[in-house]
Amino acid sequence: GKKRLSHMGSMTALAIGLHNFPEGLATFVATLGDPAVGVSLAVAIAIHNIPEGLCVSIPVYYATGSRWKGFCMAFWSGVTEIIGAALGYAFLK
């Protein structure tokens, strides 16, 4: 039921958050090497983040009835890319 959907959304958010961290780092490193490659990679990753966000938000929405909760879970799972990039900046600059 709803508890299972909520758990699935949470676990998907965790998995995607872990997956997104190295993507942010890779995008940052690619941009250092060649800004054109970095921009291309960032666009490609942004496009593939759309279905990832849906995979997180839809189960949360159906479990809670709250679009806001679904949005927040998807948002925070995506923020890990920014954290990956920021850590790359901190260590490599």
A tleap script that builds the chain and sets N, CA, C and O, in Angstrom:
source leaprc.protein.ff14SB
mol = sequence {
  NGLY LYS LYS ARG LEU SER HIE MET GLY SER
  MET THR ALA LEU ALA ILE GLY LEU HIE ASN
  PHE PRO GLU GLY LEU ALA THR PHE VAL ALA
  THR LEU GLY ASP PRO ALA VAL GLY VAL SER
  LEU ALA VAL ALA ILE ALA ILE HIE ASN ILE
  PRO GLU GLY LEU CYS VAL SER ILE PRO VAL
  TYR TYR ALA THR GLY SER ARG TRP LYS GLY
  PHE CYS MET ALA PHE TRP SER GLY VAL THR
  GLU ILE ILE GLY ALA ALA LEU GLY TYR ALA
  PHE LEU CLYS
}
set mol.1.N position { 0.797 -1.171 0.000 }
set mol.1.CA position { 0.000 0.000 0.000 }
set mol.1.C position { 0.856 1.258 0.000 }
set mol.1.O position { 1.925 1.326 -0.607 }
set mol.2.N position { 0.340 2.232 0.701 }
set mol.2.CA position { 0.985 3.548 0.723 }
set mol.2.C position { 2.331 3.520 1.441 }
set mol.2.O position { 3.258 4.231 1.055 }
set mol.3.N position { 2.437 2.703 2.480 }
set mol.3.CA position { 3.713 2.602 3.196 }
set mol.3.C position { 4.799 2.049 2.275 }
set mol.3.O position { 5.940 2.509 2.297 }
set mol.4.N position { 4.434 1.076 1.480 }
set mol.4.CA position { 5.384 0.483 0.545 }
set mol.4.C position { 5.809 1.492 -0.532 }
set mol.4.O position { 6.985 1.564 -0.890 }
set mol.5.N position { 4.856 2.261 -1.040 }
set mol.5.CA position { 5.174 3.302 -2.021 }
set mol.5.C position { 6.096 4.359 -1.422 }
set mol.5.O position { 7.035 4.812 -2.075 }
set mol.6.N position { 5.826 4.749 -0.179 }
set mol.6.CA position { 6.659 5.738 0.487 }
set mol.6.C position { 8.083 5.218 0.656 }
set mol.6.O position { 9.051 5.945 0.433 }
set mol.7.N position { 8.197 3.956 1.050 }
set mol.7.CA position { 9.523 3.338 1.204 }
set mol.7.C position { 10.238 3.273 -0.145 }
set mol.7.O position { 11.435 3.552 -0.229 }
set mol.8.N position { 9.516 2.910 -1.189 }
set mol.8.CA position { 10.119 2.844 -2.525 }
set mol.8.C position { 10.601 4.227 -2.957 }
set mol.8.O position { 11.699 4.346 -3.500 }
set mol.9.N position { 9.819 5.257 -2.731 }
set mol.9.CA position { 10.236 6.607 -3.084 }
set mol.9.C position { 11.464 7.037 -2.308 }
set mol.9.O position { 12.372 7.646 -2.874 }
set mol.10.N position { 11.507 6.730 -1.019 }
set mol.10.CA position { 12.656 7.090 -0.188 }
set mol.10.C position { 13.914 6.356 -0.631 }
set mol.10.O position { 14.981 6.960 -0.732 }
set mol.11.N position { 13.798 5.072 -0.893 }
set mol.11.CA position { 14.962 4.291 -1.326 }
set mol.11.C position { 15.437 4.726 -2.712 }
set mol.11.O position { 16.637 4.752 -2.983 }
set mol.12.N position { 14.497 5.065 -3.577 }
set mol.12.CA position { 14.869 5.565 -4.905 }
set mol.12.C position { 15.584 6.904 -4.784 }
set mol.12.O position { 16.568 7.151 -5.481 }
set mol.13.N position { 15.091 7.767 -3.901 }
set mol.13.CA position { 15.740 9.064 -3.675 }
set mol.13.C position { 17.164 8.870 -3.160 }
set mol.13.O position { 18.087 9.555 -3.600 }
set mol.14.N position { 17.338 7.942 -2.234 }
set mol.14.CA position { 18.670 7.663 -1.699 }
set mol.14.C position { 19.592 7.135 -2.799 }
set mol.14.O position { 20.724 7.598 -2.939 }
set mol.15.N position { 19.111 6.175 -3.572 }
set mol.15.CA position { 19.929 5.600 -4.639 }
set mol.15.C position { 20.302 6.645 -5.686 }
set mol.15.O position { 21.450 6.705 -6.125 }
set mol.16.N position { 19.346 7.458 -6.080 }
set mol.16.CA position { 19.621 8.482 -7.091 }
set mol.16.C position { 20.527 9.563 -6.509 }
set mol.16.O position { 21.381 10.100 -7.215 }
set mol.17.N position { 20.351 9.885 -5.240 }
set mol.17.CA position { 21.244 10.844 -4.599 }
set mol.17.C position { 22.684 10.352 -4.612 }
set mol.17.O position { 23.603 11.119 -4.898 }
set mol.18.N position { 22.882 9.083 -4.306 }
set mol.18.CA position { 24.229 8.505 -4.347 }
set mol.18.C position { 24.768 8.470 -5.774 }
set mol.18.O position { 25.958 8.681 -6.006 }
set mol.19.N position { 23.893 8.206 -6.710 }
set mol.19.CA position { 24.260 8.150 -8.130 }
set mol.19.C position { 24.621 9.546 -8.657 }
set mol.19.O position { 25.522 9.679 -9.486 }
set mol.20.N position { 23.932 10.570 -8.186 }
set mol.20.CA position { 24.139 11.925 -8.699 }
set mol.20.C position { 25.417 12.579 -8.190 }
set mol.20.O position { 25.981 13.437 -8.869 }
set mol.21.N position { 25.877 12.190 -7.016 }
set mol.21.CA position { 27.086 12.789 -6.454 }
set mol.21.C position { 28.276 12.688 -7.410 }
set mol.21.O position { 28.890 13.714 -7.701 }
set mol.22.N position { 28.629 11.505 -7.913 }
set mol.22.CA position { 29.766 11.445 -8.847 }
set mol.22.C position { 29.474 12.110 -10.192 }
set mol.22.O position { 30.402 12.527 -10.885 }
set mol.23.N position { 28.211 12.214 -10.566 }
set mol.23.CA position { 27.884 12.933 -11.805 }
set mol.23.C position { 28.259 14.404 -11.689 }
set mol.23.O position { 28.793 14.988 -12.632 }
set mol.24.N position { 27.984 15.001 -10.541 }
set mol.24.CA position { 28.360 16.395 -10.324 }
set mol.24.C position { 29.867 16.565 -10.348 }
set mol.24.O position { 30.387 17.519 -10.926 }
set mol.25.N position { 30.559 15.638 -9.721 }
set mol.25.CA position { 32.018 15.674 -9.719 }
set mol.25.C position { 32.568 15.519 -11.131 }
set mol.25.O position { 33.478 16.245 -11.531 }
set mol.26.N position { 32.017 14.576 -11.881 }
set mol.26.CA position { 32.469 14.339 -13.260 }
set mol.26.C position { 32.206 15.553 -14.144 }
set mol.26.O position { 33.037 15.903 -14.981 }
set mol.27.N position { 31.073 16.187 -13.965 }
set mol.27.CA position { 30.761 17.373 -14.763 }
set mol.27.C position { 31.740 18.498 -14.456 }
set mol.27.O position { 32.203 19.192 -15.361 }
set mol.28.N position { 32.052 18.674 -13.177 }
set mol.28.CA position { 33.002 19.710 -12.798 }
set mol.28.C position { 34.384 19.426 -13.391 }
set mol.28.O position { 35.009 20.321 -13.961 }
set mol.29.N position { 34.854 18.206 -13.262 }
set mol.29.CA position { 36.180 17.849 -13.781 }
set mol.29.C position { 36.208 17.989 -15.302 }
set mol.29.O position { 37.193 18.471 -15.861 }
set mol.30.N position { 35.146 17.577 -15.965 }
set mol.30.CA position { 35.082 17.710 -17.427 }
set mol.30.C position { 35.130 19.175 -17.840 }
set mol.30.O position { 35.753 19.521 -18.844 }
set mol.31.N position { 34.482 20.026 -17.077 }
set mol.31.CA position { 34.469 21.453 -17.386 }
set mol.31.C position { 35.858 22.065 -17.207 }
set mol.31.O position { 36.248 22.957 -17.961 }
set mol.32.N position { 36.592 21.590 -16.223 }
set mol.32.CA position { 37.971 22.068 -16.045 }
set mol.32.C position { 38.827 21.727 -17.265 }
set mol.32.O position { 39.627 22.542 -17.724 }
set mol.33.N position { 38.647 20.509 -17.780 }
set mol.33.CA position { 39.429 20.066 -18.932 }
set mol.33.C position { 39.051 20.773 -20.213 }
set mol.33.O position { 39.918 21.187 -20.982 }
set mol.34.N position { 37.753 20.913 -20.445 }
set mol.34.CA position { 37.248 21.543 -21.667 }
set mol.34.C position { 35.838 22.052 -21.382 }
set mol.34.O position { 34.907 21.254 -21.270 }
set mol.35.N position { 35.668 23.355 -21.263 }
set mol.35.CA position { 34.341 23.902 -20.934 }
set mol.35.C position { 33.234 23.455 -21.886 }
set mol.35.O position { 32.093 23.280 -21.458 }
set mol.36.N position { 33.544 23.269 -23.158 }
set mol.36.CA position { 32.514 22.825 -24.104 }
set mol.36.C position { 32.036 21.414 -23.757 }
set mol.36.O position { 30.844 21.118 -23.841 }
set mol.37.N position { 32.964 20.553 -23.371 }
set mol.37.CA position { 32.592 19.189 -22.956 }
set mol.37.C position { 31.777 19.249 -21.673 }
set mol.37.O position { 30.794 18.524 -21.519 }
set mol.38.N position { 32.187 20.116 -20.753 }
set mol.38.CA position { 31.449 20.259 -19.500 }
set mol.38.C position { 30.018 20.707 -19.709 }
set mol.38.O position { 29.099 20.194 -19.071 }
set mol.39.N position { 29.827 21.663 -20.602 }
set mol.39.CA position { 28.468 22.145 -20.891 }
set mol.39.C position { 27.642 21.041 -21.548 }
set mol.39.O position { 26.482 20.833 -21.193 }
set mol.40.N position { 28.238 20.341 -22.498 }
set mol.40.CA position { 27.528 19.238 -23.160 }
set mol.40.C position { 27.138 18.159 -22.154 }
set mol.40.O position { 26.019 17.648 -22.182 }
set mol.41.N position { 28.059 17.821 -21.276 }
set mol.41.CA position { 27.785 16.812 -20.257 }
set mol.41.C position { 26.698 17.288 -19.301 }
set mol.41.O position { 25.818 16.514 -18.924 }
set mol.42.N position { 26.755 18.555 -18.908 }
set mol.42.CA position { 25.741 19.096 -17.997 }
set mol.42.C position { 24.350 19.064 -18.624 }
set mol.42.O position { 23.372 18.749 -17.946 }
set mol.43.N position { 24.255 19.384 -19.897 }
set mol.43.CA position { 22.957 19.341 -20.586 }
set mol.43.C position { 22.437 17.910 -20.654 }
set mol.43.O position { 21.263 17.656 -20.385 }
set mol.44.N position { 23.314 16.982 -21.013 }
set mol.44.CA position { 22.898 15.573 -21.099 }
set mol.44.C position { 22.441 15.054 -19.737 }
set mol.44.O position { 21.430 14.360 -19.639 }
set mol.45.N position { 23.176 15.388 -18.708 }
set mol.45.CA position { 22.800 14.939 -17.361 }
set mol.45.C position { 21.494 15.594 -16.929 }
set mol.45.O position { 20.651 14.939 -16.315 }
set mol.46.N position { 21.313 16.873 -17.239 }
set mol.46.CA position { 20.061 17.558 -16.887 }
set mol.46.C position { 18.868 16.883 -17.546 }
set mol.46.O position { 17.817 16.730 -16.925 }
set mol.47.N position { 19.026 16.479 -18.795 }
set mol.47.CA position { 17.925 15.807 -19.498 }
set mol.47.C position { 17.621 14.462 -18.852 }
set mol.47.O position { 16.454 14.108 -18.681 }
set mol.48.N position { 18.656 13.710 -18.492 }
set mol.48.CA position { 18.382 12.402 -17.901 }
set mol.48.C position { 17.946 12.505 -16.440 }
set mol.48.O position { 17.480 11.521 -15.867 }
set mol.49.N position { 18.090 13.681 -15.834 }
set mol.49.CA position { 17.597 13.863 -14.473 }
set mol.49.C position { 16.074 14.002 -14.423 }
set mol.49.O position { 15.472 13.820 -13.364 }
set mol.50.N position { 15.459 14.317 -15.536 }
set mol.50.CA position { 13.990 14.449 -15.556 }
set mol.50.C position { 13.322 13.125 -15.194 }
set mol.50.O position { 12.515 13.101 -14.264 }
set mol.51.N position { 13.621 12.019 -15.886 }
set mol.51.CA position { 12.984 10.765 -15.471 }
set mol.51.C position { 13.429 10.298 -14.086 }
set mol.51.O position { 12.668 9.629 -13.387 }
set mol.52.N position { 14.647 10.641 -13.684 }
set mol.52.CA position { 15.074 10.287 -12.328 }
set mol.52.C position { 14.195 10.978 -11.296 }
set mol.52.O position { 13.760 10.360 -10.324 }
set mol.53.N position { 13.938 12.259 -11.512 }
set mol.53.CA position { 13.071 12.989 -10.596 }
set mol.53.C position { 11.666 12.420 -10.550 }
set mol.53.O position { 11.045 12.366 -9.488 }
set mol.54.N position { 11.170 12.000 -11.692 }
set mol.54.CA position { 9.840 11.377 -11.738 }
set mol.54.C position { 9.825 10.056 -10.966 }
set mol.54.O position { 8.852 9.737 -10.283 }
set mol.55.N position { 10.910 9.298 -11.081 }
set mol.55.CA position { 10.998 8.012 -10.366 }
set mol.55.C position { 10.965 8.207 -8.854 }
set mol.55.O position { 10.503 7.332 -8.121 }
set mol.56.N position { 11.448 9.336 -8.396 }
set mol.56.CA position { 11.406 9.639 -6.966 }
set mol.56.C position { 10.055 10.233 -6.591 }
set mol.56.O position { 9.434 9.796 -5.622 }
set mol.57.N position { 9.598 11.214 -7.339 }
set mol.57.CA position { 8.435 11.990 -6.915 }
set mol.57.C position { 7.100 11.248 -7.049 }
set mol.57.O position { 6.209 11.431 -6.221 }
set mol.58.N position { 6.960 10.433 -8.060 }
set mol.58.CA position { 5.660 9.782 -8.282 }
set mol.58.C position { 5.284 8.833 -7.147 }
set mol.58.O position { 4.163 8.927 -6.647 }
set mol.59.N position { 6.165 7.919 -6.710 }
set mol.59.CA position { 5.762 7.075 -5.574 }
set mol.59.C position { 5.476 7.875 -4.298 }
set mol.59.O position { 4.563 7.544 -3.540 }
set mol.60.N position { 6.263 8.928 -4.070 }
set mol.60.CA position { 6.037 9.756 -2.877 }
set mol.60.C position { 4.688 10.458 -2.981 }
set mol.60.O position { 3.942 10.521 -2.005 }
set mol.61.N position { 4.380 10.978 -4.149 }
set mol.61.CA position { 3.084 11.641 -4.333 }
set mol.61.C position { 1.926 10.667 -4.093 }
set mol.61.O position { 0.978 10.996 -3.380 }
set mol.62.N position { 1.999 9.480 -4.680 }
set mol.62.CA position { 0.902 8.528 -4.509 }
set mol.62.C position { 0.808 8.008 -3.076 }
set mol.62.O position { -0.273 7.638 -2.619 }
set mol.63.N position { 1.929 7.980 -2.373 }
set mol.63.CA position { 1.909 7.522 -0.984 }
set mol.63.C position { 1.359 8.577 -0.043 }
set mol.63.O position { 0.675 8.255 0.928 }
set mol.64.N position { 1.660 9.847 -0.332 }
set mol.64.CA position { 1.298 10.913 0.608 }
set mol.64.C position { 0.179 11.819 0.111 }
set mol.64.O position { -0.481 12.488 0.906 }
set mol.65.N position { -0.037 11.844 -1.207 }
set mol.65.CA position { -1.008 12.765 -1.781 }
set mol.65.C position { -0.475 14.193 -1.861 }
set mol.65.O position { -1.215 15.123 -2.183 }
set mol.66.N position { 0.809 14.358 -1.567 }
set mol.66.CA position { 1.399 15.696 -1.531 }
set mol.66.C position { 2.384 15.875 -2.684 }
set mol.66.O position { 3.415 15.205 -2.753 }
set mol.67.N position { 2.045 16.790 -3.580 }
set mol.67.CA position { 2.990 17.116 -4.661 }
set mol.67.C position { 4.248 17.750 -4.091 }
set mol.67.O position { 5.349 17.523 -4.593 }
set mol.68.N position { 4.082 18.546 -3.040 }
set mol.68.CA position { 5.210 19.223 -2.421 }
set mol.68.C position { 6.223 18.215 -1.872 }
set mol.68.O position { 7.427 18.376 -2.071 }
set mol.69.N position { 5.744 17.185 -1.189 }
set mol.69.CA position { 6.657 16.164 -0.653 }
set mol.69.C position { 7.371 15.432 -1.783 }
set mol.69.O position { 8.569 15.160 -1.697 }
set mol.70.N position { 6.630 15.115 -2.843 }
set mol.70.CA position { 7.256 14.471 -4.001 }
set mol.70.C position { 8.313 15.355 -4.622 }
set mol.70.O position { 9.398 14.890 -4.969 }
set mol.71.N position { 7.993 16.642 -4.764 }
set mol.71.CA position { 8.954 17.594 -5.319 }
set mol.71.C position { 10.192 17.694 -4.439 }
set mol.71.O position { 11.318 17.652 -4.936 }
set mol.72.N position { 9.985 17.826 -3.130 }
set mol.72.CA position { 11.120 17.978 -2.208 }
set mol.72.C position { 12.042 16.764 -2.232 }
set mol.72.O position { 13.263 16.917 -2.240 }
set mol.73.N position { 11.481 15.583 -2.243 }
set mol.73.CA position { 12.320 14.373 -2.291 }
set mol.73.C position { 13.130 14.337 -3.582 }
set mol.73.O position { 14.318 14.016 -3.566 }
set mol.74.N position { 12.488 14.665 -4.696 }
set mol.74.CA position { 13.204 14.668 -5.978 }
set mol.74.C position { 14.269 15.760 -5.990 }
set mol.74.O position { 15.377 15.545 -6.482 }
set mol.75.N position { 13.936 16.924 -5.452 }
set mol.75.CA position { 14.883 18.038 -5.408 }
set mol.75.C position { 16.124 17.663 -4.606 }
set mol.75.O position { 17.249 17.849 -5.072 }
set mol.76.N position { 15.922 17.140 -3.409 }
set mol.76.CA position { 17.074 16.824 -2.557 }
set mol.76.C position { 17.909 15.675 -3.101 }
set mol.76.O position { 19.115 15.624 -2.862 }
set mol.77.N position { 17.289 14.756 -3.825 }
set mol.77.CA position { 18.098 13.692 -4.443 }
set mol.77.C position { 18.957 14.256 -5.565 }
set mol.77.O position { 20.007 13.696 -5.878 }
set mol.78.N position { 18.526 15.356 -6.174 }
set mol.78.CA position { 19.303 15.989 -7.235 }
set mol.78.C position { 20.361 16.957 -6.734 }
set mol.78.O position { 21.344 17.212 -7.430 }
set mol.79.N position { 20.173 17.499 -5.539 }
set mol.79.CA position { 21.126 18.454 -4.979 }
set mol.79.C position { 22.495 17.811 -4.769 }
set mol.79.O position { 23.506 18.513 -4.719 }
set mol.80.N position { 22.537 16.502 -4.649 }
set mol.80.CA position { 23.829 15.841 -4.435 }
set mol.80.C position { 24.778 16.059 -5.614 }
set mol.80.O position { 25.994 15.967 -5.447 }
set mol.81.N position { 24.242 16.346 -6.798 }
set mol.81.CA position { 25.126 16.678 -7.928 }
set mol.81.C position { 25.861 17.977 -7.654 }
set mol.81.O position { 27.053 18.090 -7.941 }
set mol.82.N position { 25.169 18.941 -7.111 }
set mol.82.CA position { 25.793 20.222 -6.785 }
set mol.82.C position { 26.844 20.023 -5.696 }
set mol.82.O position { 27.915 20.629 -5.742 }
set mol.83.N position { 26.537 19.181 -4.726 }
set mol.83.CA position { 27.496 18.887 -3.663 }
set mol.83.C position { 28.741 18.216 -4.237 }
set mol.83.O position { 29.861 18.547 -3.847 }
set mol.84.N position { 28.549 17.275 -5.162 }
set mol.84.CA position { 29.691 16.625 -5.824 }
set mol.84.C position { 30.550 17.625 -6.555 }
set mol.84.O position { 31.777 17.568 -6.472 }
set mol.85.N position { 29.929 18.537 -7.269 }
set mol.85.CA position { 30.679 19.568 -7.996 }
set mol.85.C position { 31.400 20.498 -7.025 }
set mol.85.O position { 32.551 20.869 -7.258 }
set mol.86.N position { 30.731 20.872 -5.942 }
set mol.86.CA position { 31.344 21.779 -4.968 }
set mol.86.C position { 32.546 21.121 -4.293 }
set mol.86.O position { 33.564 21.774 -4.065 }
set mol.87.N position { 32.435 19.844 -3.977 }
set mol.87.CA position { 33.581 19.150 -3.378 }
set mol.87.C position { 34.721 19.024 -4.376 }
set mol.87.O position { 35.889 19.149 -4.009 }
set mol.88.N position { 34.385 18.779 -5.628 }
set mol.88.CA position { 35.414 18.751 -6.653 }
set mol.88.C position { 36.126 20.086 -6.739 }
set mol.88.O position { 37.349 20.137 -6.872 }
set mol.89.N position { 35.369 21.160 -6.665 }
set mol.89.CA position { 35.957 22.499 -6.692 }
set mol.89.C position { 36.867 22.705 -5.474 }
set mol.89.O position { 37.978 23.223 -5.588 }
set mol.90.N position { 36.369 22.287 -4.317 }
set mol.90.CA position { 37.134 22.485 -3.060 }
set mol.90.C position { 38.464 21.737 -3.094 }
set mol.90.O position { 39.476 22.247 -2.613 }
set mol.91.N position { 38.467 20.537 -3.656 }
set mol.91.CA position { 39.679 19.722 -3.644 }
set mol.91.C position { 40.615 19.970 -4.827 }
set mol.91.O position { 41.824 19.765 -4.722 }
set mol.92.N position { 40.050 20.412 -5.951 }
set mol.92.CA position { 40.864 20.533 -7.157 }
set mol.92.C position { 41.290 21.951 -7.494 }
set mol.92.O position { 42.197 22.133 -8.306 }
set mol.93.N position { 40.689 22.932 -6.916 }
set mol.93.CA position { 41.046 24.326 -7.225 }
set mol.93.C position { 42.110 24.838 -6.296 }
set mol.93.O position { 42.529 25.990 -6.412 }
savepdb mol mol.pdb
quit
